[in-house]
Short mmCIF file of C-alpha atoms and ligand atoms in Angstrom, two decimals:
data_model
loop_
_atom_site.label_atom_id
_atom_site.label_comp_id
_atom_site.label_asym_id
_atom_site.label_seq_id
_atom_site.Cartn_x
_atom_site.Cartn_y
_atom_site.Cartn_z
CA MET A 1 -22.56 15.54 30.23
CA GLY A 2 -20.81 18.19 28.06
CA PHE A 3 -17.93 16.40 26.35
CA VAL A 4 -18.79 12.79 27.19
CA ASN A 5 -22.04 11.00 26.40
CA TYR A 6 -23.23 7.92 28.22
CA GLU A 7 -25.87 5.55 26.92
CA VAL A 8 -27.15 2.37 28.54
CA LYS A 9 -28.21 -0.45 26.21
CA GLY A 10 -29.46 -3.28 28.42
CA ALA A 11 -26.48 -4.52 30.43
CA VAL A 12 -23.98 -2.67 28.21
CA GLY A 13 -22.91 0.96 28.70
CA VAL A 14 -21.52 3.07 25.85
CA VAL A 15 -19.25 5.99 26.75
CA THR A 16 -18.61 8.39 23.84
CA ILE A 17 -15.98 11.11 23.98
CA ASN A 18 -17.72 13.92 22.17
CA ARG A 19 -15.55 16.78 20.98
CA PRO A 20 -15.54 16.11 17.25
CA GLU A 21 -14.52 19.66 16.29
CA ALA A 22 -11.09 18.88 17.83
CA LEU A 23 -11.10 15.20 16.78
CA ASN A 24 -12.07 14.34 20.40
CA ALA A 25 -8.77 15.65 21.80
CA LEU A 26 -8.54 15.40 25.56
CA ASN A 27 -8.41 18.73 27.35
CA SER A 28 -8.99 19.18 31.09
CA ALA A 29 -12.73 19.63 30.65
CA VAL A 30 -13.03 16.38 28.64
CA LEU A 31 -10.99 14.52 31.28
CA ASP A 32 -13.20 15.95 34.07
CA ASP A 33 -16.36 14.89 32.24
CA LEU A 34 -14.91 11.44 31.55
CA LYS A 35 -14.10 10.97 35.24
CA THR A 36 -17.65 11.98 36.22
CA VAL A 37 -19.18 9.57 33.68
CA ILE A 38 -16.91 6.64 34.62
CA GLU A 39 -17.57 7.17 38.33
CA GLY A 40 -21.31 7.26 37.57
CA VAL A 41 -21.39 3.84 35.84
CA ASP A 42 -23.48 1.46 37.93
CA VAL A 43 -21.18 -1.56 37.87
CA ASN A 44 -23.86 -3.71 39.51
CA GLU A 45 -26.24 -3.16 36.58
CA ILE A 46 -23.77 -2.73 33.71
CA ARG A 47 -21.74 -5.82 32.85
CA CYS A 48 -19.56 -4.46 30.06
CA LEU A 49 -18.59 -0.95 28.97
CA ILE A 50 -17.67 0.30 25.48
CA LEU A 51 -15.50 3.41 25.02
CA THR A 52 -15.56 5.18 21.68
CA GLY A 53 -15.23 8.61 20.05
CA ALA A 54 -17.87 10.74 18.32
CA GLY A 55 -17.84 10.99 14.53
CA GLU A 56 -16.33 8.82 11.84
CA LYS A 57 -12.84 10.27 11.70
CA SER A 58 -11.34 10.07 15.12
CA PHE A 59 -11.42 8.01 18.29
CA VAL A 60 -9.22 10.46 20.24
CA ALA A 61 -6.49 12.50 18.47
CA GLY A 62 -4.48 12.87 21.67
CA ALA A 63 -4.19 15.23 24.57
CA ASP A 64 -5.06 18.82 23.68
CA ILE A 65 -1.88 20.34 22.22
CA GLY A 66 -3.19 23.91 22.56
CA GLU A 67 -3.84 23.46 26.26
CA MET A 68 -0.49 21.73 26.83
CA SER A 69 1.55 24.28 24.88
CA SER A 70 1.86 26.78 27.74
CA LEU A 71 2.13 24.44 30.72
CA THR A 72 4.89 24.87 33.29
CA LYS A 73 6.84 21.80 34.51
CA ALA A 74 4.58 21.47 37.54
CA GLU A 75 1.45 21.91 35.46
CA GLY A 76 2.70 19.36 32.90
CA GLU A 77 3.22 16.81 35.65
CA ALA A 78 -0.21 17.59 37.11
CA PHE A 79 -1.84 17.20 33.68
CA GLY A 80 -0.11 13.84 33.25
CA LYS A 81 -1.41 12.74 36.65
CA LYS A 82 -4.92 13.88 35.81
CA GLY A 83 -4.95 11.66 32.73
CA ASN A 84 -3.18 8.79 34.44
CA ASP A 85 -5.67 8.78 37.34
CA ILE A 86 -8.71 8.52 35.10
CA PHE A 87 -7.07 5.98 32.73
CA ARG A 88 -6.17 3.84 35.76
CA GLN A 89 -9.79 4.08 36.94
CA ILE A 90 -10.84 2.72 33.55
CA GLU A 91 -8.20 -0.03 33.67
CA THR A 92 -9.24 -1.15 37.16
CA LEU A 93 -12.99 -0.78 36.73
CA PRO A 94 -14.45 -4.09 37.97
CA ILE A 95 -16.25 -4.72 34.66
CA PRO A 96 -14.58 -5.15 31.24
CA VAL A 97 -14.10 -2.07 29.06
CA ILE A 98 -13.74 -2.47 25.27
CA ALA A 99 -12.25 0.33 23.17
CA ALA A 100 -14.14 0.71 19.88
CA VAL A 101 -11.46 2.66 18.00
CA ASN A 102 -13.19 4.50 15.16
CA GLY A 103 -10.34 6.50 13.62
CA PHE A 104 -7.30 8.39 14.96
CA ALA A 105 -5.94 6.99 18.23
CA LEU A 106 -2.86 9.12 18.65
CA GLY A 107 -0.88 10.00 21.76
CA GLY A 108 -3.39 10.16 24.62
CA GLY A 109 -5.90 8.48 22.27
CA CYS A 110 -3.71 5.40 21.87
CA GLU A 111 -3.04 5.55 25.61
CA ILE A 112 -6.70 5.63 26.64
CA ALA A 113 -7.43 2.74 24.25
CA MET A 114 -4.63 0.77 25.94
CA SER A 115 -6.15 1.34 29.38
CA CYS A 116 -9.21 -0.59 28.16
CA ASP A 117 -9.29 -4.41 28.41
CA PHE A 118 -8.98 -4.85 24.65
CA ARG A 119 -9.37 -2.94 21.42
CA ILE A 120 -11.45 -3.50 18.26
CA CYS A 121 -10.91 -0.94 15.49
CA SER A 122 -12.37 0.23 12.21
CA ASP A 123 -10.33 -0.12 9.02
CA ASN A 124 -9.61 3.64 8.96
CA ALA A 125 -8.02 3.62 12.43
CA VAL A 126 -4.54 5.05 12.89
CA PHE A 127 -2.47 4.44 16.02
CA GLY A 128 0.68 6.14 17.21
CA GLN A 129 2.60 7.90 19.93
CA PRO A 130 3.69 11.13 18.19
CA GLU A 131 4.88 12.82 21.40
CA VAL A 132 8.64 12.99 20.71
CA GLY A 133 7.82 15.03 17.61
CA LEU A 134 6.17 17.54 19.96
CA GLY A 135 9.09 17.60 22.38
CA ILE A 136 7.48 15.51 25.12
CA THR A 137 7.23 11.86 26.16
CA PRO A 138 3.95 9.95 26.20
CA GLY A 139 2.45 11.04 29.52
CA PHE A 140 -0.78 9.12 30.00
CA GLY A 141 0.83 5.68 30.47
CA GLY A 142 2.01 5.11 26.88
CA THR A 143 5.59 4.15 27.72
CA GLN A 144 4.30 1.54 30.16
CA ARG A 145 1.20 0.03 28.54
CA LEU A 146 2.50 -0.06 24.95
CA ALA A 147 5.64 -1.96 26.05
CA ARG A 148 3.51 -4.44 27.99
CA LEU A 149 1.09 -4.93 25.08
CA VAL A 150 3.36 -5.20 22.05
CA GLY A 151 6.73 -5.86 23.70
CA PRO A 152 9.52 -3.39 24.50
CA GLY A 153 11.25 -3.53 21.08
CA MET A 154 8.15 -2.65 19.06
CA ALA A 155 7.02 -0.07 21.64
CA LYS A 156 10.42 1.61 21.62
CA GLN A 157 10.47 1.76 17.82
CA MET A 158 6.97 3.26 17.67
CA ILE A 159 7.68 5.80 20.43
CA TYR A 160 11.20 6.85 19.32
CA THR A 161 10.20 7.23 15.66
CA ALA A 162 6.76 8.78 16.39
CA ARG A 163 5.57 6.86 13.32
CA ASN A 164 1.83 6.27 13.03
CA ILE A 165 0.61 2.81 12.07
CA LYS A 166 -2.56 1.77 10.28
CA ALA A 167 -5.17 -0.70 11.48
CA ASP A 168 -3.68 -3.75 9.75
CA GLU A 169 -0.29 -3.17 11.34
CA ALA A 170 -1.90 -2.54 14.75
CA PHE A 171 -3.59 -5.92 14.34
CA ARG A 172 -0.35 -7.62 13.29
CA ILE A 173 1.53 -6.43 16.37
CA GLY A 174 -1.31 -7.33 18.74
CA LEU A 175 -2.38 -3.80 19.63
CA VAL A 176 -5.93 -4.54 18.44
CA ASN A 177 -7.83 -7.82 18.45
CA GLN A 178 -9.89 -7.28 15.30
CA VAL A 179 -10.24 -4.82 12.41
CA VAL A 180 -13.71 -4.32 10.91
CA PRO A 181 -15.24 -2.00 8.28
CA GLN A 182 -16.21 1.35 9.84
CA GLU A 183 -19.97 0.76 9.59
CA GLU A 184 -19.66 -2.59 11.34
CA LEU A 185 -17.56 -1.34 14.27
CA MET A 186 -20.29 -0.60 16.81
CA PRO A 187 -22.49 -3.61 15.89
CA VAL A 188 -19.46 -5.93 16.20
CA VAL A 189 -18.31 -4.41 19.51
CA GLU A 190 -21.85 -4.40 20.93
CA LYS A 191 -22.20 -8.06 20.00
CA ILE A 192 -18.97 -8.88 21.84
CA ALA A 193 -20.07 -6.78 24.84
CA ASN A 194 -23.49 -8.46 24.95
CA GLY A 195 -21.79 -11.86 24.80
CA ILE A 196 -19.64 -10.91 27.80
CA ALA A 197 -22.72 -9.54 29.60
CA MET A 198 -24.46 -12.90 29.25
CA ASN A 199 -21.71 -14.69 31.17
CA ALA A 200 -21.56 -14.91 34.95
CA PRO A 201 -20.70 -11.35 36.06
CA ILE A 202 -18.78 -12.27 39.23
CA ALA A 203 -16.69 -14.78 37.27
CA VAL A 204 -15.99 -12.21 34.52
CA ARG A 205 -14.94 -9.60 37.12
CA ASN A 206 -12.73 -12.12 38.87
CA CYS A 207 -11.09 -13.04 35.56
CA LYS A 208 -10.32 -9.36 34.89
CA LYS A 209 -8.84 -8.93 38.35
CA ALA A 210 -6.86 -12.18 38.14
CA ILE A 211 -5.33 -11.21 34.77
CA ASN A 212 -4.59 -7.60 35.74
CA ASP A 213 -3.25 -8.29 39.22
CA GLY A 214 -1.42 -11.43 38.09
CA LEU A 215 0.42 -9.55 35.34
CA GLU A 216 1.85 -7.22 37.98
CA ALA A 217 3.11 -10.13 40.12
CA GLY A 218 5.61 -12.96 39.82
CA MET A 219 4.19 -16.39 38.86
CA GLU A 220 4.28 -17.79 42.43
CA GLU A 221 2.17 -14.89 43.66
CA ALA A 222 0.06 -14.76 40.49
CA ILE A 223 -1.27 -18.29 40.78
CA VAL A 224 -2.28 -17.59 44.39
CA ILE A 225 -4.15 -14.49 43.17
CA GLU A 226 -5.98 -16.76 40.72
CA GLU A 227 -6.71 -19.40 43.37
CA LYS A 228 -8.37 -16.84 45.64
CA LEU A 229 -10.49 -15.37 42.85
CA PHE A 230 -11.40 -18.87 41.60
CA GLY A 231 -12.40 -19.88 45.13
CA GLY A 232 -14.37 -16.66 45.47
CA CYS A 233 -16.77 -17.84 42.75
CA PHE A 234 -17.92 -20.87 44.74
CA GLU A 235 -21.17 -20.74 46.69
CA THR A 236 -22.30 -17.79 44.57
CA HIS A 237 -25.71 -18.06 42.98
CA ASP A 238 -24.07 -17.73 39.59
CA GLN A 239 -21.67 -20.65 40.12
CA MET A 240 -24.52 -22.90 41.27
CA GLU A 241 -26.75 -21.72 38.39
CA GLY A 242 -24.01 -22.15 35.76
CA MET A 243 -23.15 -25.66 36.84
CA SER A 244 -26.78 -26.70 37.38
CA ALA A 245 -27.65 -25.51 33.87
CA PHE A 246 -24.87 -27.68 32.45
CA LEU A 247 -25.87 -30.74 34.48
CA GLU A 248 -29.56 -30.28 33.65
CA LYS A 249 -28.69 -29.71 29.97
CA ARG A 250 -30.36 -26.25 30.07
CA LYS A 251 -29.19 -23.55 27.66
CA GLU A 252 -30.87 -20.65 29.49
CA LYS A 253 -29.02 -19.39 32.53
CA ASN A 254 -30.23 -16.89 35.06
CA PHE A 255 -27.06 -15.15 36.20
CA THR A 256 -27.84 -12.50 38.78
CA ASN A 257 -24.49 -11.03 39.80
CA SER A 258 -24.84 -12.65 43.20
N1 LIG B 1 -5.06 18.72 20.30
C1 LIG B 1 -5.78 19.81 20.00
N2 LIG B 1 -6.47 19.95 18.84
C2 LIG B 1 -6.40 18.96 17.97
C3 LIG B 1 -5.67 17.77 18.21
C4 LIG B 1 -4.98 17.68 19.45
N3 LIG B 1 -4.27 16.58 19.81
N4 LIG B 1 -5.78 16.95 17.14
C5 LIG B 1 -6.58 17.60 16.26
N5 LIG B 1 -6.95 18.79 16.75
C6 LIG B 1 -7.80 19.80 16.09
C7 LIG B 1 -7.03 20.58 15.04
O1 LIG B 1 -6.27 21.62 15.64
C8 LIG B 1 -8.16 21.09 14.19
O2 LIG B 1 -8.75 22.18 14.80
P1 LIG B 1 -9.10 23.52 13.94
O3 LIG B 1 -10.12 23.06 12.93
O4 LIG B 1 -9.65 24.47 14.97
O5 LIG B 1 -7.83 23.95 13.30
C9 LIG B 1 -9.18 19.95 14.23
O6 LIG B 1 -8.84 19.17 15.39
C10 LIG B 1 -9.12 19.06 13.00
O7 LIG B 1 -7.77 18.62 12.88
P2 LIG B 1 -6.93 18.74 11.50
O8 LIG B 1 -7.43 19.88 10.70
O9 LIG B 1 -5.49 18.72 11.86
O10 LIG B 1 -7.38 17.38 10.81
P3 LIG B 1 -6.51 16.54 9.75
O11 LIG B 1 -7.44 15.51 9.20
O12 LIG B 1 -5.83 17.44 8.78
O13 LIG B 1 -5.38 15.82 10.61
C11 LIG B 1 -4.55 14.58 12.50
C12 LIG B 1 -5.75 14.88 11.58
C13 LIG B 1 -3.46 13.87 11.69
C14 LIG B 1 -5.02 13.67 13.63
C15 LIG B 1 -3.99 15.91 13.02
O14 LIG B 1 -5.07 16.64 13.60
C16 LIG B 1 -2.97 15.74 14.11
O15 LIG B 1 -1.82 15.42 13.81
N6 LIG B 1 -3.36 15.93 15.38
C17 LIG B 1 -2.44 15.86 16.49
C18 LIG B 1 -2.16 14.41 16.82
C19 LIG B 1 -1.16 14.31 17.95
O16 LIG B 1 -0.01 14.73 17.83
N7 LIG B 1 -1.59 13.77 19.09
C20 LIG B 1 -0.76 13.58 20.24
C21 LIG B 1 -0.85 14.76 21.13
S1 LIG B 1 0.31 14.66 22.47
C22 LIG B 1 -0.43 13.59 23.55
O17 LIG B 1 -1.48 13.07 23.34
C23 LIG B 1 0.33 13.38 24.80
C24 LIG B 1 -0.51 12.58 25.83
C25 LIG B 1 0.13 12.64 27.15
C26 LIG B 1 -0.02 13.98 27.77
C27 LIG B 1 0.69 14.09 29.04
C28 LIG B 1 0.71 15.52 29.53
C29 LIG B 1 1.77 15.81 30.46
#
């Protein structure tokens, strides 16, 4: 696929945004290719997805400023919706998605990383929402997801000042889970992804859904969401296998996604 590569490594899929000449900036063609690749992921075979950017300098340096510069109001709104739709598809994909942030994650780049389940970054990563310096607001979910992830005060400061932050600060405020040397980024993220892939896939999916759906609900409703997804694991092959392995003191488990 032109601007987005997809590689399957066992039960882990690696999606790479590949437009290094523009620091992997998201134009319409990149977003179209990303949508095609995400919709093509076989979520019955793949148990964890990794999203990264090509090259060693940038994850995604934002939405394409050249393309946006001449948009009308209606086109601007449509472009925002195009990004939002695909980012929401990533966020609600049944399997976990890890952002391996290998450099600049600015504007739409920070926003796409935040639509993933969690973020691991290299030590050269830079995060920020520079939009107000360009005369626009974040438009691919940044005002919403950043506030939910790091709290409204920190999100407002980052967005109003348009100040970029380095990897260590992103870690300190909880925007990323771990910072690793650049050369270790993909091995570390693949190890995490493989670890997730070894766990019971239905249970992992149900955890993702319980956390995501529960965060959008009040606590009374949220615990019922969890109860249903917890109950939904019983009588699956994987629940019986997981518990039998424990009771029989077996280390090896044969989880089958059924
Ligand atoms: N859009 C288009 N092209 C870009 C972008 C971008 N966001 N970022 C970098 N590029 C291009 C540069 O134009 C340059 O191309 P060329 O070689 O043809 O001149 C190439 O990538 C390399 O970039 P630089 O030479 O600038 O590299 P530097 O190392 O000097 O600087 C930076 C790297 C600091 C990342 C710098 O490129 C930069 O500031 N980029 C813009 C970052 C930014 O502001 N991003 C936010 C964009 S706005 C956004 O994402 C809004 C999302 C919501 C949209 C909703 C729509 C309604």
